[in-house]
Tab-separated table of C-alpha atoms and ligand atoms in Angstrom:
chain	number	residue	atom	x	y	z
A	1	MET	CA	-43.427	-31.570	52.000
A	2	ASN	CA	-44.759	-31.559	48.457
A	3	ASN	CA	-46.882	-34.644	49.203
A	4	ASN	CA	-48.973	-32.610	51.660
A	5	LYS	CA	-49.846	-30.007	49.043
A	6	PRO	CA	-53.514	-29.945	48.045
A	7	ILE	CA	-55.162	-31.262	44.911
A	8	GLY	CA	-56.685	-28.366	42.942
A	9	VAL	CA	-60.146	-28.940	41.517
A	10	PHE	CA	-62.227	-26.584	39.397
A	11	ASP	CA	-65.612	-26.495	37.715
A	12	SER	CA	-67.947	-23.830	36.366
A	13	GLY	CA	-70.017	-24.093	39.551
A	14	ILE	CA	-71.261	-26.682	41.962
A	15	GLY	CA	-70.882	-29.705	39.652
A	16	GLY	CA	-67.256	-30.421	40.523
A	17	LEU	CA	-68.383	-31.178	44.070
A	18	THR	CA	-69.627	-34.507	42.720
A	19	VAL	CA	-65.958	-35.222	41.977
A	20	VAL	CA	-64.793	-33.896	45.377
A	21	LYS	CA	-67.286	-36.237	47.032
A	22	ARG	CA	-65.645	-39.253	45.382
A	23	PHE	CA	-62.156	-38.002	46.258
A	24	ALA	CA	-63.109	-37.562	49.904
A	25	ALA	CA	-64.254	-41.191	49.992
A	26	ASN	CA	-61.398	-42.712	47.981
A	27	LEU	CA	-58.456	-40.396	48.702
A	28	PRO	CA	-59.392	-39.458	52.285
A	29	ASN	CA	-55.987	-38.060	53.287
A	30	GLU	CA	-55.662	-35.644	50.395
A	31	ASN	CA	-56.237	-31.935	50.963
A	32	ILE	CA	-58.440	-30.248	48.384
A	33	ILE	CA	-58.772	-26.688	47.091
A	34	TYR	CA	-62.026	-26.307	45.168
A	35	PHE	CA	-62.837	-23.450	42.829
A	36	GLY	CA	-66.360	-23.059	41.394
A	37	ASP	CA	-66.685	-20.333	38.781
A	38	THR	CA	-70.220	-19.478	39.921
A	39	ALA	CA	-70.110	-15.947	38.485
A	40	ARG	CA	-69.591	-17.286	34.961
A	41	VAL	CA	-71.563	-20.565	35.009
A	42	PRO	CA	-72.665	-22.116	32.643
A	43	TYR	CA	-69.642	-22.975	30.506
A	44	GLY	CA	-71.619	-25.424	28.375
A	45	SER	CA	-73.179	-22.776	26.141
A	46	LYS	CA	-70.025	-20.661	25.715
A	47	SER	CA	-67.521	-20.714	22.860
A	48	ASN	CA	-64.404	-22.872	23.068
A	49	SER	CA	-62.115	-19.826	23.224
A	50	THR	CA	-63.997	-18.342	26.199
A	51	VAL	CA	-63.909	-21.654	28.093
A	52	ILE	CA	-60.158	-21.967	27.408
A	53	GLU	CA	-59.574	-18.405	28.693
A	54	TYR	CA	-61.608	-19.058	31.876
A	55	SER	CA	-59.887	-22.407	32.439
A	56	ILE	CA	-56.422	-20.814	32.251
A	57	GLN	CA	-57.475	-18.219	34.831
A	58	ASN	CA	-58.876	-20.933	37.091
A	59	VAL	CA	-55.668	-22.969	36.943
A	60	ASN	CA	-53.616	-19.837	37.663
A	61	PHE	CA	-55.721	-19.322	40.781
A	62	LEU	CA	-55.232	-22.932	41.912
A	63	LEU	CA	-51.466	-22.765	41.312
A	64	ASN	CA	-51.420	-19.627	43.384
A	65	ARG	CA	-52.808	-21.814	46.191
A	66	ASN	CA	-49.863	-24.150	45.674
A	67	VAL	CA	-51.638	-27.270	44.370
A	68	LYS	CA	-49.693	-30.384	43.307
A	69	VAL	CA	-52.069	-31.500	40.529
A	70	VAL	CA	-55.071	-29.940	38.815
A	71	VAL	CA	-58.309	-31.833	38.259
A	72	VAL	CA	-60.571	-30.296	35.639
A	73	ALA	CA	-63.819	-31.425	37.270
A	74	CYS	CA	-65.819	-30.094	34.357
A	75	ASN	CA	-66.458	-32.105	31.207
A	76	THR	CA	-66.953	-28.960	29.131
A	77	ALA	CA	-63.567	-27.516	30.116
A	78	SER	CA	-62.010	-30.983	29.793
A	79	SER	CA	-63.301	-31.373	26.258
A	80	VAL	CA	-62.146	-27.984	24.950
A	81	ALA	CA	-59.282	-26.792	27.166
A	82	ILE	CA	-57.327	-29.839	28.318
A	83	SER	CA	-54.599	-29.718	25.675
A	84	ALA	CA	-54.101	-25.952	26.150
A	85	LEU	CA	-53.820	-26.469	29.928
A	86	LYS	CA	-51.400	-29.393	29.604
A	87	GLU	CA	-49.258	-27.376	27.243
A	88	LYS	CA	-49.247	-24.207	29.341
A	89	PHE	CA	-48.737	-25.528	32.860
A	90	ASN	CA	-46.055	-27.671	34.465
A	91	VAL	CA	-48.300	-29.499	36.924
A	92	PRO	CA	-50.185	-32.652	35.869
A	93	VAL	CA	-53.687	-31.825	34.604
A	94	ILE	CA	-56.338	-34.540	34.786
A	95	GLY	CA	-59.630	-34.224	32.928
A	96	MET	CA	-62.919	-36.111	32.943
A	97	ILE	CA	-63.279	-37.402	29.374
A	98	GLU	CA	-60.593	-40.109	29.167
A	99	PRO	CA	-61.407	-41.776	32.515
A	100	GLY	CA	-65.164	-41.581	31.825
A	101	ALA	CA	-64.801	-43.054	28.328
A	102	GLU	CA	-62.565	-45.881	29.582
A	103	MET	CA	-64.991	-46.768	32.362
A	104	ALA	CA	-67.943	-46.778	29.946
A	105	VAL	CA	-66.165	-49.067	27.473
A	106	ARG	CA	-65.178	-51.431	30.323
A	107	ASN	CA	-68.804	-51.555	31.429
A	108	THR	CA	-70.744	-52.021	28.192
A	109	LYS	CA	-71.705	-55.549	27.173
A	110	ASN	CA	-73.831	-54.749	24.108
A	111	LYS	CA	-71.506	-51.987	22.853
A	112	LYS	CA	-74.227	-49.343	22.913
A	113	ILE	CA	-73.317	-46.342	25.053
A	114	GLY	CA	-75.358	-43.195	25.636
A	115	VAL	CA	-73.700	-39.912	26.617
A	116	ILE	CA	-75.448	-36.860	28.056
A	117	GLY	CA	-73.634	-33.564	28.538
A	118	THR	CA	-73.645	-29.852	27.856
A	119	ARG	CA	-74.122	-28.481	24.335
A	120	SER	CA	-70.396	-27.858	24.171
A	121	THR	CA	-69.311	-31.375	25.219
A	122	ILE	CA	-71.849	-33.013	22.908
A	123	GLY	CA	-71.192	-30.587	20.030
A	124	ASN	CA	-67.447	-31.229	20.261
A	125	LYS	CA	-68.138	-35.016	20.230
A	126	ALA	CA	-65.668	-35.303	23.107
A	127	TYR	CA	-66.908	-38.690	24.347
A	128	SER	CA	-67.668	-40.369	21.032
A	129	LYS	CA	-64.158	-39.549	19.762
A	130	GLU	CA	-62.534	-40.908	22.938
A	131	ILE	CA	-64.743	-44.022	23.094
A	132	LYS	CA	-64.113	-44.843	19.415
A	133	LYS	CA	-60.361	-44.505	20.029
A	134	ILE	CA	-60.642	-47.267	22.638
A	135	ASP	CA	-63.101	-49.485	20.732
A	136	ALA	CA	-64.244	-48.488	17.244
A	137	ALA	CA	-67.063	-51.059	17.352
A	138	VAL	CA	-68.972	-49.237	20.097
A	139	GLU	CA	-72.035	-47.271	19.007
A	140	VAL	CA	-72.318	-43.941	20.828
A	141	PHE	CA	-75.524	-41.917	21.121
A	142	GLU	CA	-75.076	-38.371	22.419
A	143	VAL	CA	-77.717	-35.971	23.722
A	144	ALA	CA	-77.225	-32.440	25.081
A	145	CYS	CA	-79.204	-31.691	28.272
A	146	PRO	CA	-78.422	-28.004	28.976
A	147	LEU	CA	-81.253	-27.411	31.463
A	148	PHE	CA	-79.856	-30.016	33.872
A	149	VAL	CA	-77.123	-27.556	34.961
A	150	PRO	CA	-79.413	-24.817	36.384
A	151	LEU	CA	-81.665	-27.502	37.916
A	152	ALA	CA	-78.660	-28.961	39.736
A	153	GLU	CA	-77.396	-25.503	40.775
A	154	GLU	CA	-80.872	-24.860	42.251
A	155	GLY	CA	-80.807	-28.190	44.096
A	156	TRP	CA	-83.980	-29.379	42.330
A	157	ILE	CA	-82.871	-32.978	42.630
A	158	ASP	CA	-86.285	-34.595	42.339
A	159	HIS	CA	-88.603	-31.700	41.559
A	160	GLN	CA	-91.518	-32.340	39.172
A	161	ALA	CA	-89.929	-29.966	36.622
A	162	THR	CA	-86.714	-32.008	36.716
A	163	ILE	CA	-88.663	-35.211	36.053
A	164	GLU	CA	-90.515	-33.696	33.085
A	165	ILE	CA	-87.384	-32.188	31.542
A	166	ALA	CA	-85.477	-35.448	32.031
A	167	GLU	CA	-88.301	-37.407	30.378
A	168	ASP	CA	-88.104	-35.141	27.383
A	169	TYR	CA	-84.305	-35.254	27.072
A	170	LEU	CA	-83.994	-39.011	27.634
A	171	SER	CA	-86.970	-40.272	25.599
A	172	GLU	CA	-84.895	-40.844	22.451
A	173	LEU	CA	-82.130	-42.676	24.344
A	174	ARG	CA	-84.672	-44.954	26.033
A	175	ASN	CA	-85.513	-46.594	22.690
A	176	LEU	CA	-81.922	-47.242	21.647
A	177	HIS	CA	-81.208	-50.208	23.986
A	178	ILE	CA	-78.095	-48.684	25.533
A	179	ASP	CA	-76.729	-50.572	28.565
A	180	THR	CA	-74.433	-47.738	29.747
A	181	LEU	CA	-75.069	-44.005	30.116
A	182	VAL	CA	-72.194	-41.588	30.702
A	183	LEU	CA	-73.139	-38.631	32.897
A	184	GLY	CA	-70.894	-36.408	30.775
A	185	CYS	CA	-71.286	-33.321	32.947
A	186	THR	CA	-70.213	-33.181	36.576
A	187	HIS	CA	-73.483	-31.476	37.545
A	188	TYR	CA	-75.538	-34.486	36.478
A	189	PRO	CA	-74.778	-36.917	39.346
A	190	ILE	CA	-76.748	-34.446	41.513
A	191	LEU	CA	-79.790	-35.495	39.447
A	192	SER	CA	-78.827	-39.167	39.128
A	193	ARG	CA	-81.867	-40.527	41.005
A	194	VAL	CA	-84.250	-39.028	38.459
A	195	ILE	CA	-82.009	-39.896	35.496
A	196	GLN	CA	-81.703	-43.540	36.630
A	197	LYS	CA	-85.435	-43.874	37.129
A	198	ILE	CA	-86.242	-42.526	33.681
A	199	ILE	CA	-83.531	-44.291	31.674
A	200	GLY	CA	-84.274	-47.591	33.463
A	201	GLU	CA	-82.640	-49.549	36.286
A	202	ASN	CA	-80.915	-51.895	33.801
A	203	VAL	CA	-78.728	-49.075	32.418
A	204	THR	CA	-75.452	-48.410	34.296
A	205	LEU	CA	-74.726	-44.741	34.949
A	206	ILE	CA	-71.066	-43.718	34.626
A	207	ASP	CA	-70.113	-40.951	37.049
A	208	SER	CA	-67.039	-38.939	35.992
A	209	GLY	CA	-66.142	-38.471	39.645
A	210	ILE	CA	-65.686	-42.193	40.232
A	211	ALA	CA	-63.851	-42.650	36.934
A	212	SER	CA	-61.457	-39.768	37.571
A	213	THR	CA	-60.642	-40.842	41.150
A	214	GLU	CA	-58.745	-43.805	39.725
A	215	ALA	CA	-56.882	-41.573	37.258
A	216	VAL	CA	-55.880	-39.167	40.044
A	217	LYS	CA	-54.704	-42.011	42.304
A	218	LYS	CA	-52.603	-43.436	39.486
A	219	GLU	CA	-51.075	-40.057	38.639
A	220	LEU	CA	-50.176	-39.297	42.282
A	221	LYS	CA	-48.465	-42.675	42.623
A	222	GLN	CA	-46.579	-42.216	39.382
A	223	ILE	CA	-45.208	-38.796	40.336
A	224	ASN	CA	-44.614	-39.853	43.945
A	225	LEU	CA	-46.941	-37.265	45.435
A	226	VAL	CA	-49.420	-39.395	47.415
A	227	ASN	CA	-50.215	-37.793	50.775
A	228	TYR	CA	-49.244	-40.454	53.351
A	229	SER	CA	-50.383	-38.420	56.343
A	230	SER	CA	-52.785	-40.307	58.602
A	231	ASP	CA	-54.855	-37.145	59.145
A	232	LYS	CA	-58.102	-36.667	57.301
A	233	GLY	CA	-57.654	-34.258	54.379
A	234	MET	CA	-58.979	-30.694	54.608
A	235	SER	CA	-61.102	-29.044	51.903
A	236	GLU	CA	-61.254	-25.333	51.127
A	237	PHE	CA	-63.947	-23.864	48.891
A	238	TYR	CA	-63.606	-20.807	46.654
A	239	VAL	CA	-66.133	-19.348	44.243
A	240	SER	CA	-66.230	-16.338	41.925
A	241	ASP	CA	-69.646	-15.322	43.301
A	242	ILE	CA	-71.504	-16.570	46.356
A	243	PRO	CA	-74.953	-17.615	45.219
A	244	THR	CA	-77.370	-17.940	48.128
A	245	THR	CA	-77.833	-21.629	47.413
A	246	PHE	CA	-74.157	-22.655	47.099
A	247	LYS	CA	-73.528	-23.702	50.693
A	248	SER	CA	-76.862	-25.453	51.195
A	249	VAL	CA	-76.766	-27.364	47.904
A	250	ALA	CA	-73.095	-28.224	48.500
A	251	GLU	CA	-73.852	-29.569	51.979
A	252	LEU	CA	-76.901	-31.440	50.755
A	253	PHE	CA	-74.875	-33.065	48.051
A	254	LEU	CA	-71.669	-33.748	50.020
A	255	GLY	CA	-73.698	-34.995	52.985
A	256	ARG	CA	-71.616	-32.958	55.437
A	257	GLN	CA	-71.161	-29.414	56.647
A	258	ILE	CA	-68.568	-27.376	54.793
A	259	SER	CA	-66.342	-24.614	56.081
A	260	ASP	CA	-66.748	-21.030	54.918
A	261	VAL	CA	-66.912	-20.439	51.198
A	262	HIS	CA	-64.538	-17.676	50.062
A	263	LYS	CA	-65.079	-15.348	47.139
A	264	VAL	CA	-62.241	-14.664	44.674
A	265	ASP	CA	-62.010	-12.940	41.311
A	266	PRO	CA	-60.387	-15.340	38.814
A	267	GLU	CA	-59.768	-12.515	36.328
A	268	THR	CA	-57.052	-11.141	38.605
A	269	PHE	CA	-55.151	-14.388	37.973
A	270	TRP	CA	-55.075	-13.945	34.221
A	271	HIS	CA	-51.439	-12.795	34.099
A	272	SER	CA	-50.069	-14.350	37.247
B	301	DGL	N1	-70.172	-29.139	35.170
B	301	DGL	C1	-69.709	-28.805	33.876
B	301	DGL	C2	-69.477	-29.992	33.003
B	301	DGL	O1	-69.089	-31.017	33.526
B	301	DGL	C3	-70.260	-27.634	33.148
B	301	DGL	C4	-71.661	-27.246	33.245
B	301	DGL	C5	-71.813	-25.862	32.633
B	301	DGL	O2	-71.235	-24.946	33.182
B	301	DGL	O3	-72.487	-25.742	31.607
B	301	DGL	O4	-69.611	-29.953	31.803
């Protein structure tokens, strides 16, 4: 049955697990195939054409595993590759930017939204363009926080270095009276405790994982591919390199043990 097919999810590394975590809670019967491109992380400092090329390979791999939809659990890939992916592939492709922007606009009362993300996402103005499309009156303040990705990959969730780097990155945003902050990179929810503390408890953090869960649910209903099985969904994890920390950081973050992590080479899926 097509409904039992898995949802394919990819990111440049461990960050997309923050999306998987939300899916497991909100779409508990869905099976998931996760691909983390750990050999080529980070995407956020690479050119648009490289990220598009990698994203196409990643989707080819997921389709090879027979997925029913693809979730681009990476804001960087979502901001530069989504239209190329939608054009090239026949399966529905869901990104992070639209759901995150919609959730932020729904949340803001004072129409001042901060966005933090990779250099690529911020440089491409992915969120400010999308937010302004929904409500042109919203002021958007964007800051790139590239060092958050390696800190998250290392599992330094509340290390002193993380606190100092976050203070530096967020100091400007703290004075701008934002009431909403978009975590515009799927790695950042791993560091959300520190980010929340520094930006202030009165600022709502928008997690792409939560925002995209709704979009995925809606899409599955629309195309009639909800998994109605009463069994708990299974997750399989694939990476392009097995860093020593992947399993431990993944388990720490997901709050559960994960099955074996398999290594694959996404470049072999370039022409498939
Ligand atoms: N987690 C990714 C994102 O959401 C990318 C981080 C990176 O590879 O630079 O943007």
